[in-house]
Amino acid sequence: QLMPEPARYVGVESPLDPTQNVAGGTRYFAEQYSHYRDLALALAAYNAGPGAVASQGGIPEYRETQGYVASICADYLRRRKAKK
């Protein structure tokens, strides 16, 4: 789900439109990854906002963000191992 501020940032006109929301979320995450070049930091910025990552000098100590980053990173590693 793309929140209103990031939606505006990436030019999504109708955030309730699933196609626009997914496309905008993908663009927003890609930009975060391009900036941080680190999966965990990019996920944290996507979830909590880049301002939170900057102000806390890394993954913010928010329970939701910590869980989100851990869950996605674990799934990513599991899928990479399965492909080998």
mmCIF file of N, CA, C and O in Angstrom:
data_model
loop_
_atom_site.group_PDB
_atom_site.id
_atom_site.type_symbol
_atom_site.label_atom_id
_atom_site.label_comp_id
_atom_site.label_asym_id
_atom_site.label_seq_id
_atom_site.Cartn_x
_atom_site.Cartn_y
_atom_site.Cartn_z
ATOM 1 N N GLN A 1 0.844 -1.176 0.000
ATOM 2 C CA GLN A 1 0.000 0.000 0.000
ATOM 3 C C GLN A 1 0.885 1.234 0.000
ATOM 4 O O GLN A 1 1.718 1.411 0.870
ATOM 5 N N LEU A 2 0.686 2.067 -0.960
ATOM 6 C CA LEU A 2 1.455 3.304 -1.089
ATOM 7 C C LEU A 2 0.720 4.408 -0.340
ATOM 8 O O LEU A 2 -0.446 4.680 -0.608
ATOM 9 N N MET A 3 1.384 5.018 0.601
ATOM 10 C CA MET A 3 0.774 6.071 1.414
ATOM 11 C C MET A 3 0.702 7.369 0.606
ATOM 12 O O MET A 3 1.401 7.529 -0.396
ATOM 13 N N PRO A 4 -0.137 8.336 1.054
ATOM 14 C CA PRO A 4 -0.365 9.554 0.260
ATOM 15 C C PRO A 4 0.883 10.357 -0.099
ATOM 16 O O PRO A 4 1.045 10.749 -1.254
ATOM 17 N N GLU A 5 1.775 10.605 0.842
ATOM 18 C CA GLU A 5 2.951 11.425 0.538
ATOM 19 C C GLU A 5 3.868 10.768 -0.494
ATOM 20 O O GLU A 5 4.228 11.392 -1.490
ATOM 21 N N PRO A 6 4.255 9.489 -0.303
ATOM 22 C CA PRO A 6 5.061 8.843 -1.341
ATOM 23 C C PRO A 6 4.320 8.746 -2.680
ATOM 24 O O PRO A 6 4.947 8.841 -3.734
ATOM 25 N N ALA A 7 3.010 8.561 -2.625
ATOM 26 C CA ALA A 7 2.234 8.492 -3.871
ATOM 27 C C ALA A 7 2.371 9.789 -4.655
ATOM 28 O O ALA A 7 2.620 9.774 -5.866
ATOM 29 N N ARG A 8 2.217 10.906 -3.976
ATOM 30 C CA ARG A 8 2.388 12.202 -4.648
ATOM 31 C C ARG A 8 3.807 12.348 -5.169
ATOM 32 O O ARG A 8 4.040 12.821 -6.278
ATOM 33 N N TYR A 9 4.778 11.922 -4.368
ATOM 34 C CA TYR A 9 6.195 12.044 -4.720
ATOM 35 C C TYR A 9 6.525 11.335 -6.033
ATOM 36 O O TYR A 9 7.295 11.853 -6.839
ATOM 37 N N VAL A 10 5.924 10.149 -6.232
ATOM 38 C CA VAL A 10 6.225 9.385 -7.451
ATOM 39 C C VAL A 10 5.197 9.628 -8.554
ATOM 40 O O VAL A 10 5.230 8.969 -9.594
ATOM 41 N N GLY A 11 4.294 10.577 -8.331
ATOM 42 C CA GLY A 11 3.369 10.983 -9.382
ATOM 43 C C GLY A 11 2.139 10.119 -9.566
ATOM 44 O O GLY A 11 1.530 10.131 -10.631
ATOM 45 N N VAL A 12 1.746 9.393 -8.521
ATOM 46 C CA VAL A 12 0.533 8.588 -8.603
ATOM 47 C C VAL A 12 -0.659 9.518 -8.415
ATOM 48 O O VAL A 12 -0.771 10.203 -7.405
ATOM 49 N N GLU A 13 -1.533 9.543 -9.403
ATOM 50 C CA GLU A 13 -2.700 10.430 -9.353
ATOM 51 C C GLU A 13 -3.861 9.819 -8.591
ATOM 52 O O GLU A 13 -4.637 10.532 -7.961
ATOM 53 N N SER A 14 -3.987 8.509 -8.653
ATOM 54 C CA SER A 14 -5.104 7.831 -7.997
ATOM 55 C C SER A 14 -4.570 6.657 -7.175
ATOM 56 O O SER A 14 -4.519 5.524 -7.646
ATOM 57 N N PRO A 15 -4.173 6.903 -5.918
ATOM 58 C CA PRO A 15 -3.562 5.844 -5.113
ATOM 59 C C PRO A 15 -4.490 4.657 -4.829
ATOM 60 O O PRO A 15 -4.023 3.591 -4.470
ATOM 61 N N LEU A 16 -5.800 4.847 -4.994
ATOM 62 C CA LEU A 16 -6.717 3.729 -4.776
ATOM 63 C C LEU A 16 -6.827 2.814 -5.992
ATOM 64 O O LEU A 16 -7.388 1.728 -5.905
ATOM 65 N N ASP A 17 -6.260 3.238 -7.116
ATOM 66 C CA ASP A 17 -6.214 2.397 -8.310
ATOM 67 C C ASP A 17 -5.086 1.383 -8.113
ATOM 68 O O ASP A 17 -3.920 1.766 -7.970
ATOM 69 N N PRO A 18 -5.401 0.082 -8.060
ATOM 70 C CA PRO A 18 -4.373 -0.923 -7.769
ATOM 71 C C PRO A 18 -3.179 -0.873 -8.720
ATOM 72 O O PRO A 18 -2.031 -1.024 -8.286
ATOM 73 N N THR A 19 -3.435 -0.658 -10.001
ATOM 74 C CA THR A 19 -2.336 -0.628 -10.969
ATOM 75 C C THR A 19 -1.407 0.545 -10.700
ATOM 76 O O THR A 19 -0.178 0.379 -10.689
ATOM 77 N N GLN A 20 -1.978 1.725 -10.465
ATOM 78 C CA GLN A 20 -1.157 2.905 -10.165
ATOM 79 C C GLN A 20 -0.426 2.725 -8.838
ATOM 80 O O GLN A 20 0.738 3.112 -8.699
ATOM 81 N N ASN A 21 -1.098 2.145 -7.848
ATOM 82 C CA ASN A 21 -0.494 1.974 -6.534
ATOM 83 C C ASN A 21 0.708 1.045 -6.597
ATOM 84 O O ASN A 21 1.773 1.355 -6.056
ATOM 85 N N VAL A 22 0.560 -0.080 -7.279
ATOM 86 C CA VAL A 22 1.676 -1.037 -7.384
ATOM 87 C C VAL A 22 2.818 -0.436 -8.201
ATOM 88 O O VAL A 22 3.987 -0.540 -7.812
ATOM 89 N N ALA A 23 2.485 0.216 -9.309
ATOM 90 C CA ALA A 23 3.533 0.830 -10.137
ATOM 91 C C ALA A 23 4.263 1.926 -9.358
ATOM 92 O O ALA A 23 5.490 2.014 -9.393
ATOM 93 N N GLY A 24 3.518 2.747 -8.638
ATOM 94 C CA GLY A 24 4.128 3.813 -7.842
ATOM 95 C C GLY A 24 4.964 3.264 -6.697
ATOM 96 O O GLY A 24 6.053 3.757 -6.415
ATOM 97 N N GLY A 25 4.452 2.227 -6.038
ATOM 98 C CA GLY A 25 5.213 1.602 -4.951
ATOM 99 C C GLY A 25 6.511 1.003 -5.443
ATOM 100 O O GLY A 25 7.550 1.086 -4.785
ATOM 101 N N THR A 26 6.452 0.416 -6.623
ATOM 102 C CA THR A 26 7.658 -0.160 -7.231
ATOM 103 C C THR A 26 8.674 0.933 -7.541
ATOM 104 O O THR A 26 9.868 0.777 -7.256
ATOM 105 N N ARG A 27 8.207 2.038 -8.109
ATOM 106 C CA ARG A 27 9.111 3.165 -8.410
ATOM 107 C C ARG A 27 9.710 3.724 -7.119
ATOM 108 O O ARG A 27 10.913 4.021 -7.047
ATOM 109 N N TYR A 28 8.875 3.861 -6.089
ATOM 110 C CA TYR A 28 9.346 4.421 -4.823
ATOM 111 C C TYR A 28 10.402 3.509 -4.183
ATOM 112 O O TYR A 28 11.447 3.978 -3.736
ATOM 113 N N PHE A 29 10.136 2.193 -4.167
ATOM 114 C CA PHE A 29 11.129 1.280 -3.605
ATOM 115 C C PHE A 29 12.417 1.294 -4.421
ATOM 116 O O PHE A 29 13.519 1.313 -3.858
ATOM 117 N N ALA A 30 12.291 1.303 -5.737
ATOM 118 C CA ALA A 30 13.479 1.329 -6.604
ATOM 119 C C ALA A 30 14.329 2.562 -6.314
ATOM 120 O O ALA A 30 15.557 2.489 -6.283
ATOM 121 N N GLU A 31 13.670 3.681 -6.082
ATOM 122 C CA GLU A 31 14.415 4.902 -5.759
ATOM 123 C C GLU A 31 15.126 4.775 -4.415
ATOM 124 O O GLU A 31 16.280 5.191 -4.275
ATOM 125 N N GLN A 32 14.457 4.182 -3.438
ATOM 126 C CA GLN A 32 15.096 3.996 -2.126
ATOM 127 C C GLN A 32 16.298 3.065 -2.250
ATOM 128 O O GLN A 32 17.354 3.319 -1.690
ATOM 129 N N TYR A 33 16.135 1.989 -3.022
ATOM 130 C CA TYR A 33 17.245 1.054 -3.200
ATOM 131 C C TYR A 33 18.407 1.715 -3.939
ATOM 132 O O TYR A 33 19.574 1.529 -3.589
ATOM 133 N N SER A 34 18.088 2.506 -4.928
ATOM 134 C CA SER A 34 19.123 3.219 -5.678
ATOM 135 C C SER A 34 19.895 4.172 -4.760
ATOM 136 O O SER A 34 21.109 4.310 -4.879
ATOM 137 N N HIS A 35 19.188 4.790 -3.844
ATOM 138 C CA HIS A 35 19.828 5.733 -2.914
ATOM 139 C C HIS A 35 20.699 5.011 -1.887
ATOM 140 O O HIS A 35 21.848 5.386 -1.665
ATOM 141 N N TYR A 36 20.158 3.984 -1.237
ATOM 142 C CA TYR A 36 20.861 3.321 -0.128
ATOM 143 C C TYR A 36 21.795 2.202 -0.576
ATOM 144 O O TYR A 36 22.757 1.893 0.123
ATOM 145 N N ARG A 37 21.488 1.542 -1.705
ATOM 146 C CA ARG A 37 22.278 0.400 -2.186
ATOM 147 C C ARG A 37 22.419 -0.684 -1.115
ATOM 148 O O ARG A 37 23.451 -1.362 -1.013
ATOM 149 N N ASP A 38 21.376 -0.817 -0.301
ATOM 150 C CA ASP A 38 21.352 -1.797 0.783
ATOM 151 C C ASP A 38 19.891 -2.205 0.942
ATOM 152 O O ASP A 38 19.036 -1.346 1.176
ATOM 153 N N LEU A 39 19.616 -3.490 0.818
ATOM 154 C CA LEU A 39 18.234 -3.955 0.849
ATOM 155 C C LEU A 39 17.534 -3.578 2.151
ATOM 156 O O LEU A 39 16.415 -3.060 2.133
ATOM 157 N N ALA A 40 18.169 -3.818 3.292
ATOM 158 C CA ALA A 40 17.526 -3.543 4.577
ATOM 159 C C ALA A 40 17.225 -2.056 4.753
ATOM 160 O O ALA A 40 16.137 -1.690 5.207
ATOM 161 N N LEU A 41 18.167 -1.201 4.399
ATOM 162 C CA LEU A 41 17.928 0.238 4.538
ATOM 163 C C LEU A 41 16.861 0.730 3.567
ATOM 164 O O LEU A 41 16.034 1.572 3.910
ATOM 165 N N ALA A 42 16.876 0.187 2.350
ATOM 166 C CA ALA A 42 15.851 0.570 1.374
ATOM 167 C C ALA A 42 14.469 0.144 1.847
ATOM 168 O O ALA A 42 13.502 0.901 1.732
ATOM 169 N N LEU A 43 14.356 -1.054 2.401
ATOM 170 C CA LEU A 43 13.078 -1.516 2.932
ATOM 171 C C LEU A 43 12.635 -0.655 4.111
ATOM 172 O O LEU A 43 11.455 -0.318 4.240
ATOM 173 N N ALA A 44 13.577 -0.292 4.968
ATOM 174 C CA ALA A 44 13.240 0.561 6.107
ATOM 175 C C ALA A 44 12.758 1.928 5.638
ATOM 176 O O ALA A 44 11.782 2.473 6.172
ATOM 177 N N ALA A 45 13.414 2.487 4.640
ATOM 178 C CA ALA A 45 13.004 3.781 4.100
ATOM 179 C C ALA A 45 11.643 3.675 3.432
ATOM 180 O O ALA A 45 10.815 4.577 3.539
ATOM 181 N N TYR A 46 11.385 2.573 2.752
ATOM 182 C CA TYR A 46 10.090 2.354 2.112
ATOM 183 C C TYR A 46 8.995 2.272 3.172
ATOM 184 O O TYR A 46 7.921 2.830 3.016
ATOM 185 N N ASN A 47 9.280 1.592 4.276
ATOM 186 C CA ASN A 47 8.276 1.360 5.307
ATOM 187 C C ASN A 47 8.091 2.545 6.251
ATOM 188 O O ASN A 47 6.966 2.945 6.532
ATOM 189 N N ALA A 48 9.193 3.110 6.741
ATOM 190 C CA ALA A 48 9.113 4.159 7.759
ATOM 191 C C ALA A 48 9.368 5.551 7.198
ATOM 192 O O ALA A 48 9.121 6.543 7.876
ATOM 193 N N GLY A 49 9.910 5.606 5.992
ATOM 194 C CA GLY A 49 10.245 6.885 5.378
ATOM 195 C C GLY A 49 11.736 7.148 5.455
ATOM 196 O O GLY A 49 12.389 6.789 6.444
ATOM 197 N N PRO A 50 12.280 7.777 4.416
ATOM 198 C CA PRO A 50 13.713 8.054 4.411
ATOM 199 C C PRO A 50 14.134 9.010 5.521
ATOM 200 O O PRO A 50 15.260 8.926 6.014
ATOM 201 N N GLY A 51 13.241 9.884 5.955
ATOM 202 C CA GLY A 51 13.569 10.792 7.053
ATOM 203 C C GLY A 51 13.832 10.041 8.344
ATOM 204 O O GLY A 51 14.731 10.393 9.113
ATOM 205 N N ALA A 52 13.060 8.989 8.593
ATOM 206 C CA ALA A 52 13.256 8.183 9.804
ATOM 207 C C ALA A 52 14.586 7.441 9.749
ATOM 208 O O ALA A 52 15.306 7.358 10.749
ATOM 209 N N VAL A 53 14.937 6.936 8.576
ATOM 210 C CA VAL A 53 16.222 6.229 8.424
ATOM 211 C C VAL A 53 17.369 7.213 8.641
ATOM 212 O O VAL A 53 18.339 6.907 9.337
ATOM 213 N N ALA A 54 17.251 8.394 8.062
ATOM 214 C CA ALA A 54 18.309 9.408 8.208
ATOM 215 C C ALA A 54 18.433 9.869 9.656
ATOM 216 O O ALA A 54 19.543 9.961 10.188
ATOM 217 N N SER A 55 17.317 10.148 10.300
ATOM 218 C CA SER A 55 17.380 10.693 11.661
ATOM 219 C C SER A 55 17.877 9.670 12.674
ATOM 220 O O SER A 55 18.467 10.038 13.683
ATOM 221 N N GLN A 56 17.642 8.374 12.392
ATOM 222 C CA GLN A 56 18.097 7.348 13.329
ATOM 223 C C GLN A 56 19.394 6.682 12.880
ATOM 224 O O GLN A 56 19.889 5.777 13.538
ATOM 225 N N GLY A 57 19.923 7.111 11.757
ATOM 226 C CA GLY A 57 21.203 6.577 11.300
ATOM 227 C C GLY A 57 21.163 5.112 10.915
ATOM 228 O O GLY A 57 22.161 4.414 11.041
ATOM 229 N N GLY A 58 20.028 4.648 10.453
ATOM 230 C CA GLY A 58 19.884 3.249 10.061
ATOM 231 C C GLY A 58 18.442 2.836 10.177
ATOM 232 O O GLY A 58 17.535 3.674 10.133
ATOM 233 N N ILE A 59 18.215 1.545 10.359
ATOM 234 C CA ILE A 59 16.849 1.043 10.465
ATOM 235 C C ILE A 59 16.233 1.579 11.755
ATOM 236 O O ILE A 59 16.774 1.361 12.839
ATOM 237 N N PRO A 60 15.121 2.292 11.648
ATOM 238 C CA PRO A 60 14.497 2.860 12.849
ATOM 239 C C PRO A 60 14.058 1.773 13.834
ATOM 240 O O PRO A 60 13.721 0.659 13.431
ATOM 241 N N GLU A 61 14.064 2.116 15.079
ATOM 242 C CA GLU A 61 13.675 1.167 16.120
ATOM 243 C C GLU A 61 12.165 1.173 16.332
ATOM 244 O O GLU A 61 11.684 1.225 17.462
ATOM 245 N N TYR A 62 11.438 1.084 15.232
ATOM 246 C CA TYR A 62 9.979 0.950 15.280
ATOM 247 C C TYR A 62 9.678 -0.535 15.121
ATOM 248 O O TYR A 62 10.195 -1.178 14.205
ATOM 249 N N ARG A 63 8.841 -1.068 15.978
ATOM 250 C CA ARG A 63 8.531 -2.500 15.942
ATOM 251 C C ARG A 63 8.049 -2.923 14.549
ATOM 252 O O ARG A 63 8.492 -3.935 14.014
ATOM 253 N N GLU A 64 7.140 -2.145 13.964
ATOM 254 C CA GLU A 64 6.603 -2.492 12.647
ATOM 255 C C GLU A 64 7.715 -2.543 11.597
ATOM 256 O O GLU A 64 7.800 -3.491 10.809
ATOM 257 N N THR A 65 8.572 -1.530 11.598
ATOM 258 C CA THR A 65 9.646 -1.470 10.601
ATOM 259 C C THR A 65 10.663 -2.576 10.814
ATOM 260 O O THR A 65 11.097 -3.220 9.850
ATOM 261 N N GLN A 66 11.043 -2.820 12.063
ATOM 262 C CA GLN A 66 11.991 -3.901 12.359
ATOM 263 C C GLN A 66 11.448 -5.237 11.866
ATOM 264 O O GLN A 66 12.166 -6.011 11.225
ATOM 265 N N GLY A 67 10.177 -5.499 12.139
ATOM 266 C CA GLY A 67 9.555 -6.748 11.708
ATOM 267 C C GLY A 67 9.437 -6.843 10.194
ATOM 268 O O GLY A 67 9.674 -7.901 9.612
ATOM 269 N N TYR A 68 9.081 -5.738 9.560
ATOM 270 C CA TYR A 68 8.930 -5.695 8.107
ATOM 271 C C TYR A 68 10.262 -5.998 7.427
ATOM 272 O O TYR A 68 10.335 -6.864 6.552
ATOM 273 N N VAL A 69 11.306 -5.333 7.857
ATOM 274 C CA VAL A 69 12.632 -5.533 7.255
ATOM 275 C C VAL A 69 13.102 -6.970 7.482
ATOM 276 O O VAL A 69 13.568 -7.635 6.544
ATOM 277 N N ALA A 70 12.957 -7.472 8.687
ATOM 278 C CA ALA A 70 13.394 -8.843 8.986
ATOM 279 C C ALA A 70 12.631 -9.863 8.149
ATOM 280 O O ALA A 70 13.229 -10.797 7.591
ATOM 281 N N SER A 71 11.330 -9.677 8.033
ATOM 282 C CA SER A 71 10.497 -10.614 7.286
ATOM 283 C C SER A 71 10.843 -10.634 5.798
ATOM 284 O O SER A 71 11.030 -11.704 5.203
ATOM 285 N N ILE A 72 10.956 -9.469 5.195
ATOM 286 C CA ILE A 72 11.249 -9.398 3.755
ATOM 287 C C ILE A 72 12.660 -9.904 3.463
ATOM 288 O O ILE A 72 12.877 -10.651 2.505
ATOM 289 N N CYS A 73 13.621 -9.517 4.290
ATOM 290 C CA CYS A 73 15.005 -9.977 4.071
ATOM 291 C C CYS A 73 15.103 -11.492 4.214
ATOM 292 O O CYS A 73 15.784 -12.151 3.417
ATOM 293 N N ALA A 74 14.428 -12.069 5.208
ATOM 294 C CA ALA A 74 14.463 -13.521 5.395
ATOM 295 C C ALA A 74 13.829 -14.232 4.206
ATOM 296 O O ALA A 74 14.366 -15.231 3.715
ATOM 297 N N ASP A 75 12.716 -13.714 3.721
ATOM 298 C CA ASP A 75 12.052 -14.311 2.564
ATOM 299 C C ASP A 75 12.946 -14.222 1.325
ATOM 300 O O ASP A 75 13.067 -15.182 0.556
ATOM 301 N N TYR A 76 13.577 -13.072 1.143
ATOM 302 C CA TYR A 76 14.477 -12.877 0.003
ATOM 303 C C TYR A 76 15.631 -13.886 0.044
ATOM 304 O O TYR A 76 15.933 -14.536 -0.955
ATOM 305 N N LEU A 77 16.251 -14.038 1.210
ATOM 306 C CA LEU A 77 17.371 -14.987 1.333
ATOM 307 C C LEU A 77 16.908 -16.415 1.109
ATOM 308 O O LEU A 77 17.605 -17.211 0.456
ATOM 309 N N ARG A 78 15.728 -16.764 1.624
ATOM 310 C CA ARG A 78 15.207 -18.099 1.435
ATOM 311 C C ARG A 78 14.969 -18.391 -0.050
ATOM 312 O O ARG A 78 15.312 -19.438 -0.558
ATOM 313 N N ARG A 79 14.420 -17.420 -0.759
ATOM 314 C CA ARG A 79 14.156 -17.609 -2.187
ATOM 315 C C ARG A 79 15.455 -17.688 -2.998
ATOM 316 O O ARG A 79 15.537 -18.451 -3.960
ATOM 317 N N ARG A 80 16.460 -16.910 -2.604
ATOM 318 C CA ARG A 80 17.752 -16.997 -3.314
ATOM 319 C C ARG A 80 18.384 -18.357 -3.131
ATOM 320 O O ARG A 80 18.939 -18.909 -4.080
ATOM 321 N N LYS A 81 18.327 -18.884 -1.904
ATOM 322 C CA LYS A 81 18.905 -20.214 -1.644
ATOM 323 C C LYS A 81 18.165 -21.284 -2.437
ATOM 324 O O LYS A 81 18.772 -22.232 -2.907
ATOM 325 N N ALA A 82 16.856 -21.142 -2.555
ATOM 326 C CA ALA A 82 16.057 -22.130 -3.272
ATOM 327 C C ALA A 82 16.379 -22.155 -4.749
ATOM 328 O O ALA A 82 16.246 -23.200 -5.400
ATOM 329 N N LYS A 83 16.824 -21.039 -5.315
ATOM 330 C CA LYS A 83 17.161 -20.968 -6.742
ATOM 331 C C LYS A 83 18.494 -21.618 -7.064
ATOM 332 O O LYS A 83 18.771 -21.944 -8.196
ATOM 333 N N LYS A 84 19.348 -21.774 -6.079
ATOM 334 C CA LYS A 84 20.691 -22.331 -6.320
ATOM 335 C C LYS A 84 20.674 -23.827 -6.461
ATOM 336 O O LYS A 84 19.881 -24.559 -6.162
#
